[in-house]
PDB file of C-alpha atoms in Angstrom:
ATOM      1  CA  LYS A   1     230.705  79.016 -73.068  1.00 69.00           C
ATOM      2  CA  ALA A   2     228.581  77.336 -76.020  1.00 80.00           C
ATOM      3  CA  GLY A   3     226.263  79.933 -77.413  1.00 92.00           C
ATOM      4  CA  VAL A   4     222.437  79.070 -78.325  1.00 96.00           C
ATOM      5  CA  THR A   5     222.172  76.067 -80.893  1.00 97.00           C
ATOM      6  CA  GLN A   6     219.439  75.462 -83.038  1.00 97.00           C
ATOM      7  CA  THR A   7     218.533  72.377 -85.128  1.00 97.00           C
ATOM      8  CA  PRO A   8     218.004  71.693 -87.902  1.00 97.00           C
ATOM      9  CA  ARG A   9     219.353  74.762 -89.531  1.00 96.00           C
ATOM     10  CA  TYR A  10     217.637  74.123 -92.675  1.00 97.00           C
ATOM     11  CA  LEU A  11     214.289  72.431 -93.171  1.00 96.00           C
ATOM     12  CA  ILE A  12     211.935  71.768 -96.306  1.00 97.00           C
ATOM     13  CA  LYS A  13     208.671  70.750 -95.677  1.00 97.00           C
ATOM     14  CA  THR A  14     205.384  70.676 -97.734  1.00 97.00           C
ATOM     15  CA  ARG A  15     202.022  72.180 -96.851  1.00 97.00           C
ATOM     16  CA  GLY A  16     200.051  70.119 -94.402  1.00 97.00           C
ATOM     17  CA  GLN A  17     202.877  68.451 -92.633  1.00 97.00           C
ATOM     18  CA  GLN A  18     204.105  69.518 -89.264  1.00 97.00           C
ATOM     19  CA  VAL A  19     207.520  70.393 -88.128  1.00 98.00           C
ATOM     20  CA  THR A  20     209.268  70.279 -84.685  1.00 98.00           C
ATOM     21  CA  LEU A  21     212.327  72.662 -84.316  1.00 98.00           C
ATOM     22  CA  SER A  22     214.889  72.393 -81.268  1.00 98.00           C
ATOM     23  CA  CYS A  23     216.677  74.897 -79.239  1.00 98.00           C
ATOM     24  CA  SER A  24     219.429  74.110 -76.863  1.00 97.00           C
ATOM     25  CA  PRO A  25     220.033  77.434 -74.630  1.00 96.00           C
ATOM     26  CA  ILE A  26     223.357  78.860 -73.300  1.00 94.00           C
ATOM     27  CA  SER A  27     224.345  76.595 -70.310  1.00 93.00           C
ATOM     28  CA  GLY A  28     222.693  77.867 -67.255  1.00 90.00           C
ATOM     29  CA  HIS A  29     220.155  79.835 -68.820  1.00 91.00           C
ATOM     30  CA  ARG A  30     216.442  78.943 -67.890  1.00 91.00           C
ATOM     31  CA  SER A  31     214.415  81.188 -70.432  1.00 92.00           C
ATOM     32  CA  VAL A  32     213.742  80.509 -73.815  1.00 95.00           C
ATOM     33  CA  SER A  33     211.958  82.577 -76.192  1.00 96.00           C
ATOM     34  CA  TRP A  34     211.024  81.768 -79.821  1.00 98.00           C
ATOM     35  CA  TYR A  35     210.558  84.425 -82.699  1.00 97.00           C
ATOM     36  CA  GLN A  36     209.730  83.996 -86.321  1.00 98.00           C
ATOM     37  CA  GLN A  37     211.458  86.472 -88.700  1.00 97.00           C
ATOM     38  CA  THR A  38     209.964  87.198 -92.159  1.00 95.00           C
ATOM     39  CA  PRO A  39     210.659  89.704 -94.768  1.00 90.00           C
ATOM     40  CA  GLY A  40     207.240  91.205 -94.578  1.00 87.00           C
ATOM     41  CA  GLN A  41     206.480  90.946 -90.941  1.00 89.00           C
ATOM     42  CA  GLY A  42     209.850  91.232 -89.407  1.00 91.00           C
ATOM     43  CA  LEU A  43     210.431  89.589 -86.213  1.00 96.00           C
ATOM     44  CA  GLN A  44     207.634  88.450 -84.188  1.00 96.00           C
ATOM     45  CA  PHE A  45     207.623  86.932 -80.789  1.00 96.00           C
ATOM     46  CA  LEU A  46     205.889  83.579 -80.636  1.00 97.00           C
ATOM     47  CA  PHE A  47     206.205  82.299 -76.905  1.00 94.00           C
ATOM     48  CA  GLU A  48     208.560  82.392 -73.914  1.00 94.00           C
ATOM     49  CA  TYR A  49     209.031  79.255 -71.642  1.00 94.00           C
ATOM     50  CA  PHE A  50     210.793  79.559 -67.835  1.00 91.00           C
ATOM     51  CA  SER A  51     211.192  76.565 -65.940  1.00 89.00           C
ATOM     52  CA  GLU A  52     208.853  74.275 -68.293  1.00 93.00           C
ATOM     53  CA  THR A  53     206.189  76.721 -68.120  1.00 93.00           C
ATOM     54  CA  GLN A  54     205.038  79.031 -70.952  1.00 93.00           C
ATOM     55  CA  ARG A  55     205.141  82.693 -69.689  1.00 89.00           C
ATOM     56  CA  ASN A  56     204.340  84.521 -72.246  1.00 88.00           C
ATOM     57  CA  LYS A  57     202.608  83.839 -76.064  1.00 92.00           C
ATOM     58  CA  GLY A  58     202.388  86.120 -79.042  1.00 93.00           C
ATOM     59  CA  ASN A  59     199.592  86.317 -81.420  1.00 93.00           C
ATOM     60  CA  PHE A  60     199.922  83.350 -83.677  1.00 95.00           C
ATOM     61  CA  PRO A  61     197.273  80.435 -84.122  1.00 96.00           C
ATOM     62  CA  GLY A  62     197.211  77.372 -82.145  1.00 95.00           C
ATOM     63  CA  ARG A  63     199.064  75.337 -85.015  1.00 97.00           C
ATOM     64  CA  PHE A  64     202.293  77.080 -83.236  1.00 97.00           C
ATOM     65  CA  SER A  65     203.254  75.250 -79.962  1.00 96.00           C
ATOM     66  CA  GLY A  66     206.176  74.946 -77.874  1.00 97.00           C
ATOM     67  CA  ARG A  67     207.386  73.213 -74.703  1.00 97.00           C
ATOM     68  CA  GLN A  68     210.429  73.228 -72.645  1.00 97.00           C
ATOM     69  CA  PHE A  69     212.078  70.457 -70.845  1.00 96.00           C
ATOM     70  CA  SER A  70     213.737  70.197 -67.390  1.00 95.00           C
ATOM     71  CA  ASN A  71     217.095  70.724 -68.903  1.00 94.00           C
ATOM     72  CA  SER A  72     215.737  74.120 -70.300  1.00 94.00           C
ATOM     73  CA  ARG A  73     216.185  72.692 -73.799  1.00 97.00           C
ATOM     74  CA  SER A  74     213.058  73.928 -75.880  1.00 98.00           C
ATOM     75  CA  GLU A  75     211.274  72.722 -78.793  1.00 98.00           C
ATOM     76  CA  MET A  76     208.436  74.389 -80.889  1.00 98.00           C
ATOM     77  CA  ASN A  77     206.073  72.532 -83.093  1.00 98.00           C
ATOM     78  CA  VAL A  78     203.924  73.688 -86.146  1.00 97.00           C
ATOM     79  CA  SER A  79     201.201  71.518 -87.301  1.00 95.00           C
ATOM     80  CA  THR A  80     199.516  71.741 -90.680  1.00 96.00           C
ATOM     81  CA  LEU A  81     202.202  73.775 -92.274  1.00 97.00           C
ATOM     82  CA  GLU A  82     200.905  76.656 -94.645  1.00 97.00           C
ATOM     83  CA  LEU A  83     202.892  78.377 -97.151  1.00 96.00           C
ATOM     84  CA  GLY A  84     203.062  81.412 -95.004  1.00 95.00           C
ATOM     85  CA  ASP A  85     204.823  79.545 -92.388  1.00 97.00           C
ATOM     86  CA  SER A  86     207.923  79.845 -94.430  1.00 97.00           C
ATOM     87  CA  ALA A  87     210.552  81.755 -92.004  1.00 97.00           C
ATOM     88  CA  LEU A  88     213.663  81.817 -89.985  1.00 97.00           C
ATOM     89  CA  TYR A  89     212.625  80.827 -86.628  1.00 98.00           C
ATOM     90  CA  LEU A  90     214.895  82.402 -83.724  1.00 98.00           C
ATOM     91  CA  CYS A  91     215.352  80.970 -80.298  1.00 97.00           C
ATOM     92  CA  ALA A  92     216.915  83.238 -77.853  1.00 96.00           C
ATOM     93  CA  SER A  93     217.823  82.242 -74.206  1.00 94.00           C
ATOM     94  CA  SER A  94     218.333  84.539 -70.980  1.00 90.00           C
ATOM     95  CA  PRO A  95     219.676  83.737 -67.637  1.00 86.00           C
ATOM     96  CA  GLY A  96     216.258  84.360 -66.056  1.00 77.00           C
ATOM     97  CA  LEU A  97     213.280  86.640 -66.106  1.00 68.00           C
ATOM     98  CA  ALA A  98     213.285  90.103 -67.187  1.00 61.00           C
ATOM     99  CA  GLY A  99     213.714  92.331 -64.186  1.00 58.00           C
ATOM    100  CA  SER A 100     216.114  90.023 -62.349  1.00 54.00           C
ATOM    101  CA  GLY A 101     219.006  91.908 -63.574  1.00 51.00           C
ATOM    102  CA  THR A 102     219.224  89.307 -66.252  1.00 54.00           C
ATOM    103  CA  ASP A 103     218.009  91.398 -69.132  1.00 66.00           C
ATOM    104  CA  THR A 104     220.244  90.205 -72.053  1.00 81.00           C
ATOM    105  CA  GLN A 105     219.007  87.699 -74.965  1.00 88.00           C
ATOM    106  CA  TYR A 106     221.375  85.733 -76.793  1.00 92.00           C
ATOM    107  CA  PHE A 107     219.763  84.623 -80.217  1.00 95.00           C
ATOM    108  CA  GLY A 108     220.577  81.629 -82.109  1.00 96.00           C
ATOM    109  CA  PRO A 109     221.402  81.466 -85.690  1.00 96.00           C
ATOM    110  CA  GLY A 110     217.974  80.111 -86.473  1.00 97.00           C
ATOM    111  CA  THR A 111     216.131  77.258 -88.291  1.00 97.00           C
ATOM    112  CA  ARG A 112     215.159  78.460 -91.907  1.00 97.00           C
ATOM    113  CA  LEU A 113     211.956  76.611 -93.077  1.00 97.00           C
ATOM    114  CA  THR A 114     210.770  76.546 -96.269  1.00 97.00           C
ATOM    115  CA  VAL A 115     207.129  75.264 -96.842  1.00 97.00           C
ATOM    116  CA  LEU A 116     206.482  74.021-100.437  1.00 96.00           C
TER     117      LEU A 116
ATOM    118  CA  GLN B   1     199.758  97.377 -85.109  1.00 54.00           C
ATOM    119  CA  GLN B   2     203.375  98.375 -85.203  1.00 64.00           C
ATOM    120  CA  GLN B   3     204.214  99.188 -81.398  1.00 90.00           C
ATOM    121  CA  VAL B   4     207.788 100.130 -82.389  1.00 96.00           C
ATOM    122  CA  LYS B   5     208.244 102.127 -85.617  1.00 96.00           C
ATOM    123  CA  GLN B   6     211.858 101.982 -86.951  1.00 97.00           C
ATOM    124  CA  SER B   7     213.280 104.588 -89.744  1.00 96.00           C
ATOM    125  CA  PRO B   8     214.891 104.600 -92.214  1.00 97.00           C
ATOM    126  CA  GLN B   9     214.342 101.175 -93.818  1.00 96.00           C
ATOM    127  CA  SER B  10     217.775 101.437 -95.533  1.00 97.00           C
ATOM    128  CA  LEU B  11     220.739 103.682 -94.976  1.00 97.00           C
ATOM    129  CA  ILE B  12     223.961 104.375 -97.143  1.00 98.00           C
ATOM    130  CA  VAL B  13     226.800 106.233 -95.357  1.00 97.00           C
ATOM    131  CA  GLN B  14     230.675 106.688 -96.259  1.00 97.00           C
ATOM    132  CA  LYS B  15     233.073 105.150 -94.023  1.00 97.00           C
ATOM    133  CA  GLY B  16     233.435 107.604 -91.132  1.00 97.00           C
ATOM    134  CA  GLY B  17     230.380 108.717 -91.082  1.00 97.00           C
ATOM    135  CA  ILE B  18     227.780 108.768 -88.520  1.00 97.00           C
ATOM    136  CA  PRO B  19     224.429 106.743 -89.200  1.00 98.00           C
ATOM    137  CA  ILE B  20     221.454 107.664 -87.204  1.00 98.00           C
ATOM    138  CA  ILE B  21     218.846 105.203 -86.907  1.00 98.00           C
ATOM    139  CA  ASN B  22     215.224 106.368 -84.957  1.00 98.00           C
ATOM    140  CA  CYS B  23     212.818 104.397 -83.365  1.00 98.00           C
ATOM    141  CA  ALA B  24     209.691 105.625 -82.019  1.00 97.00           C
ATOM    142  CA  TYR B  25     207.152 103.921 -79.227  1.00 96.00           C
ATOM    143  CA  GLU B  26     203.609 104.239 -78.136  1.00 92.00           C
ATOM    144  CA  ASN B  27     203.110 102.328 -75.109  1.00 91.00           C
ATOM    145  CA  THR B  28     204.524 103.805 -72.080  1.00 90.00           C
ATOM    146  CA  ALA B  29     204.693 100.422 -70.586  1.00 89.00           C
ATOM    147  CA  PHE B  30     207.989  99.859 -72.460  1.00 91.00           C
ATOM    148  CA  ASP B  31     210.847 100.169 -69.949  1.00 89.00           C
ATOM    149  CA  TYR B  32     213.765  98.469 -71.769  1.00 91.00           C
ATOM    150  CA  PHE B  33     214.953  99.153 -75.126  1.00 94.00           C
ATOM    151  CA  PRO B  34     217.816  97.159 -76.772  1.00 94.00           C
ATOM    152  CA  TRP B  35     219.382  97.444 -80.352  1.00 96.00           C
ATOM    153  CA  TYR B  36     220.443  94.363 -82.183  1.00 96.00           C
ATOM    154  CA  GLN B  37     222.582  93.675 -84.969  1.00 97.00           C
ATOM    155  CA  GLN B  38     222.144  90.994 -87.426  1.00 97.00           C
ATOM    156  CA  PHE B  39     224.303  89.729 -90.399  1.00 96.00           C
ATOM    157  CA  PRO B  40     222.972  87.614 -93.090  1.00 92.00           C
ATOM    158  CA  GLY B  41     222.811  84.113 -91.787  1.00 89.00           C
ATOM    159  CA  LYS B  42     223.183  85.013 -88.439  1.00 92.00           C
ATOM    160  CA  GLY B  43     220.724  85.577 -85.206  1.00 94.00           C
ATOM    161  CA  PRO B  44     220.540  89.083 -84.016  1.00 96.00           C
ATOM    162  CA  ALA B  45     223.404  90.121 -81.479  1.00 94.00           C
ATOM    163  CA  LEU B  46     222.652  92.746 -78.932  1.00 92.00           C
ATOM    164  CA  LEU B  47     224.548  96.057 -79.402  1.00 94.00           C
ATOM    165  CA  ILE B  48     223.752  98.138 -76.283  1.00 93.00           C
ATOM    166  CA  ALA B  49     220.161  98.474 -74.403  1.00 92.00           C
ATOM    167  CA  ILE B  50     218.759 101.702 -72.549  1.00 92.00           C
ATOM    168  CA  ARG B  51     216.286 102.223 -69.700  1.00 89.00           C
ATOM    169  CA  PRO B  52     214.041 105.294 -69.664  1.00 88.00           C
ATOM    170  CA  ASP B  53     215.626 106.947 -66.613  1.00 88.00           C
ATOM    171  CA  VAL B  54     218.939 107.414 -68.774  1.00 90.00           C
ATOM    172  CA  SER B  55     219.014 109.750 -71.618  1.00 93.00           C
ATOM    173  CA  GLU B  56     222.167 108.665 -73.276  1.00 95.00           C
ATOM    174  CA  LYS B  57     224.140 105.504 -73.118  1.00 95.00           C
ATOM    175  CA  LYS B  58     227.522 104.854 -74.876  1.00 96.00           C
ATOM    176  CA  GLU B  59     229.505 101.613 -75.569  1.00 94.00           C
ATOM    177  CA  GLY B  60     232.352 101.754 -77.836  1.00 95.00           C
ATOM    178  CA  ARG B  61     231.089 103.590 -81.065  1.00 96.00           C
ATOM    179  CA  PHE B  62     227.580 102.776 -80.247  1.00 96.00           C
ATOM    180  CA  THR B  63     225.214 105.305 -78.866  1.00 96.00           C
ATOM    181  CA  ILE B  64     221.812 105.517 -77.516  1.00 95.00           C
ATOM    182  CA  SER B  65     220.060 108.634 -77.247  1.00 95.00           C
ATOM    183  CA  PHE B  66     216.699 108.420 -75.417  1.00 95.00           C
ATOM    184  CA  ASN B  67     213.890 110.998 -75.158  1.00 94.00           C
ATOM    185  CA  LYS B  68     211.411 109.719 -72.738  1.00 93.00           C
ATOM    186  CA  SER B  69     208.641 112.577 -73.007  1.00 93.00           C
ATOM    187  CA  ALA B  70     208.828 112.136 -77.152  1.00 95.00           C
ATOM    188  CA  LYS B  71     208.664 108.226 -76.921  1.00 95.00           C
ATOM    189  CA  GLN B  72     211.863 108.160 -79.299  1.00 96.00           C
ATOM    190  CA  PHE B  73     215.073 106.641 -79.229  1.00 97.00           C
ATOM    191  CA  SER B  74     217.913 106.274 -81.353  1.00 97.00           C
ATOM    192  CA  LEU B  75     221.293 104.457 -82.179  1.00 98.00           C
ATOM    193  CA  HIS B  76     224.304 106.739 -83.421  1.00 97.00           C
ATOM    194  CA  ILE B  77     227.223 104.536 -84.882  1.00 97.00           C
ATOM    195  CA  MET B  78     230.280 106.820 -84.666  1.00 97.00           C
ATOM    196  CA  ASP B  79     233.187 106.290 -87.107  1.00 97.00           C
ATOM    197  CA  SER B  80     231.245 103.682 -89.043  1.00 97.00           C
ATOM    198  CA  GLN B  81     233.386 100.903 -90.781  1.00 97.00           C
ATOM    199  CA  PRO B  82     232.284  98.538 -93.910  1.00 97.00           C
ATOM    200  CA  GLY B  83     232.091  95.975 -91.134  1.00 97.00           C
ATOM    201  CA  ASP B  84     229.262  97.575 -89.761  1.00 97.00           C
ATOM    202  CA  SER B  85     227.287  96.862 -93.030  1.00 98.00           C
ATOM    203  CA  ALA B  86     224.166  94.977 -91.003  1.00 97.00           C
ATOM    204  CA  THR B  87     220.663  95.148 -90.582  1.00 97.00           C
ATOM    205  CA  TYR B  88     219.730  97.157 -87.094  1.00 98.00           C
ATOM    206  CA  PHE B  89     216.711  96.350 -85.016  1.00 97.00           C
ATOM    207  CA  CYS B  90     215.455  98.451 -82.131  1.00 97.00           C
ATOM    208  CA  ALA B  91     213.346  96.777 -79.663  1.00 96.00           C
ATOM    209  CA  ALA B  92     211.124  97.218 -76.647  1.00 94.00           C
ATOM    210  CA  ARG B  93     210.213  95.314 -73.696  1.00 91.00           C
ATOM    211  CA  LYS B  94     207.358  95.932 -71.402  1.00 88.00           C
ATOM    212  CA  ASN B  95     207.531  95.714 -67.649  1.00 79.00           C
ATOM    213  CA  ASN B  96     205.939  92.724 -66.322  1.00 76.00           C
ATOM    214  CA  ALA B  97     206.023  90.976 -69.588  1.00 77.00           C
ATOM    215  CA  GLY B  98     208.902  88.525 -69.126  1.00 81.00           C
ATOM    216  CA  ASN B  99     211.386  88.430 -71.776  1.00 85.00           C
ATOM    217  CA  MET B 100     209.014  89.244 -74.672  1.00 89.00           C
ATOM    218  CA  LEU B 101     210.556  91.787 -76.926  1.00 92.00           C
ATOM    219  CA  THR B 102     208.832  94.089 -79.620  1.00 94.00           C
ATOM    220  CA  PHE B 103     211.125  94.667 -82.527  1.00 96.00           C
ATOM    221  CA  GLY B 104     210.992  97.786 -85.034  1.00 96.00           C
ATOM    222  CA  GLY B 105     210.934  96.638 -88.919  1.00 95.00           C
ATOM    223  CA  GLY B 106     214.751  96.977 -89.178  1.00 97.00           C
ATOM    224  CA  THR B 107     217.286  99.101 -91.099  1.00 97.00           C
ATOM    225  CA  ARG B 108     219.560  97.818 -93.610  1.00 97.00           C
ATOM    226  CA  LEU B 109     222.957  99.980 -93.008  1.00 98.00           C
ATOM    227  CA  MET B 110     225.646  99.879 -95.847  1.00 98.00           C
ATOM    228  CA  VAL B 111     228.771 101.317 -94.960  1.00 97.00           C
ATOM    229  CA  LYS B 112     230.920 102.330 -98.241  1.00 97.00           C
ATOM    230  CA  PRO B 113     234.786 102.061 -98.224  1.00 94.00           C
TER     231      PRO B 113
END
């Protein structure tokens, strides 16, 4: 089975621009979560989608948004980019919701975003 | 507020040694505690996970010890190898909070040949 795929792998943007990152979960997985990883703040949860609905949201400003499509693929968008948004953005997929016996989250390789 | 505290930040051991990484949490709503391993340029990969009703779990060379009363858990790597050199993250998930994980700060492990 193919793993979680994220595109693009690397991205360079300038301040004020917006960016869209894409995640394709493992086939059959319906839950997709997004995380931001930085050297200073570590791994921080952004949001989770299940069946096209946002189930949880982390403590990030409204510039960060996401969505999930009917095929479980997900996108996240960051508008009005700031220098501090430079990070590795990770997507993780799970078969279902936690507590349903499908706990394991599988992470993709991430998208490295650099904001200049 | 850091809800999951991980120590040490970095660790160097000789091949065959047993590195131990510790994590502590405050929120008793956490009910699932996974450990992830991350190599440079890769996403985190699940190593092993434990729930509070179990005090120890072993999978291959990796063992989690869990102390519910102290709200602490730790990862032990038996017979460590240079290939184990990576960054290790503990994490915790609350019940009724979906798949949202709260991560510790990470431990960079180096195993010397």
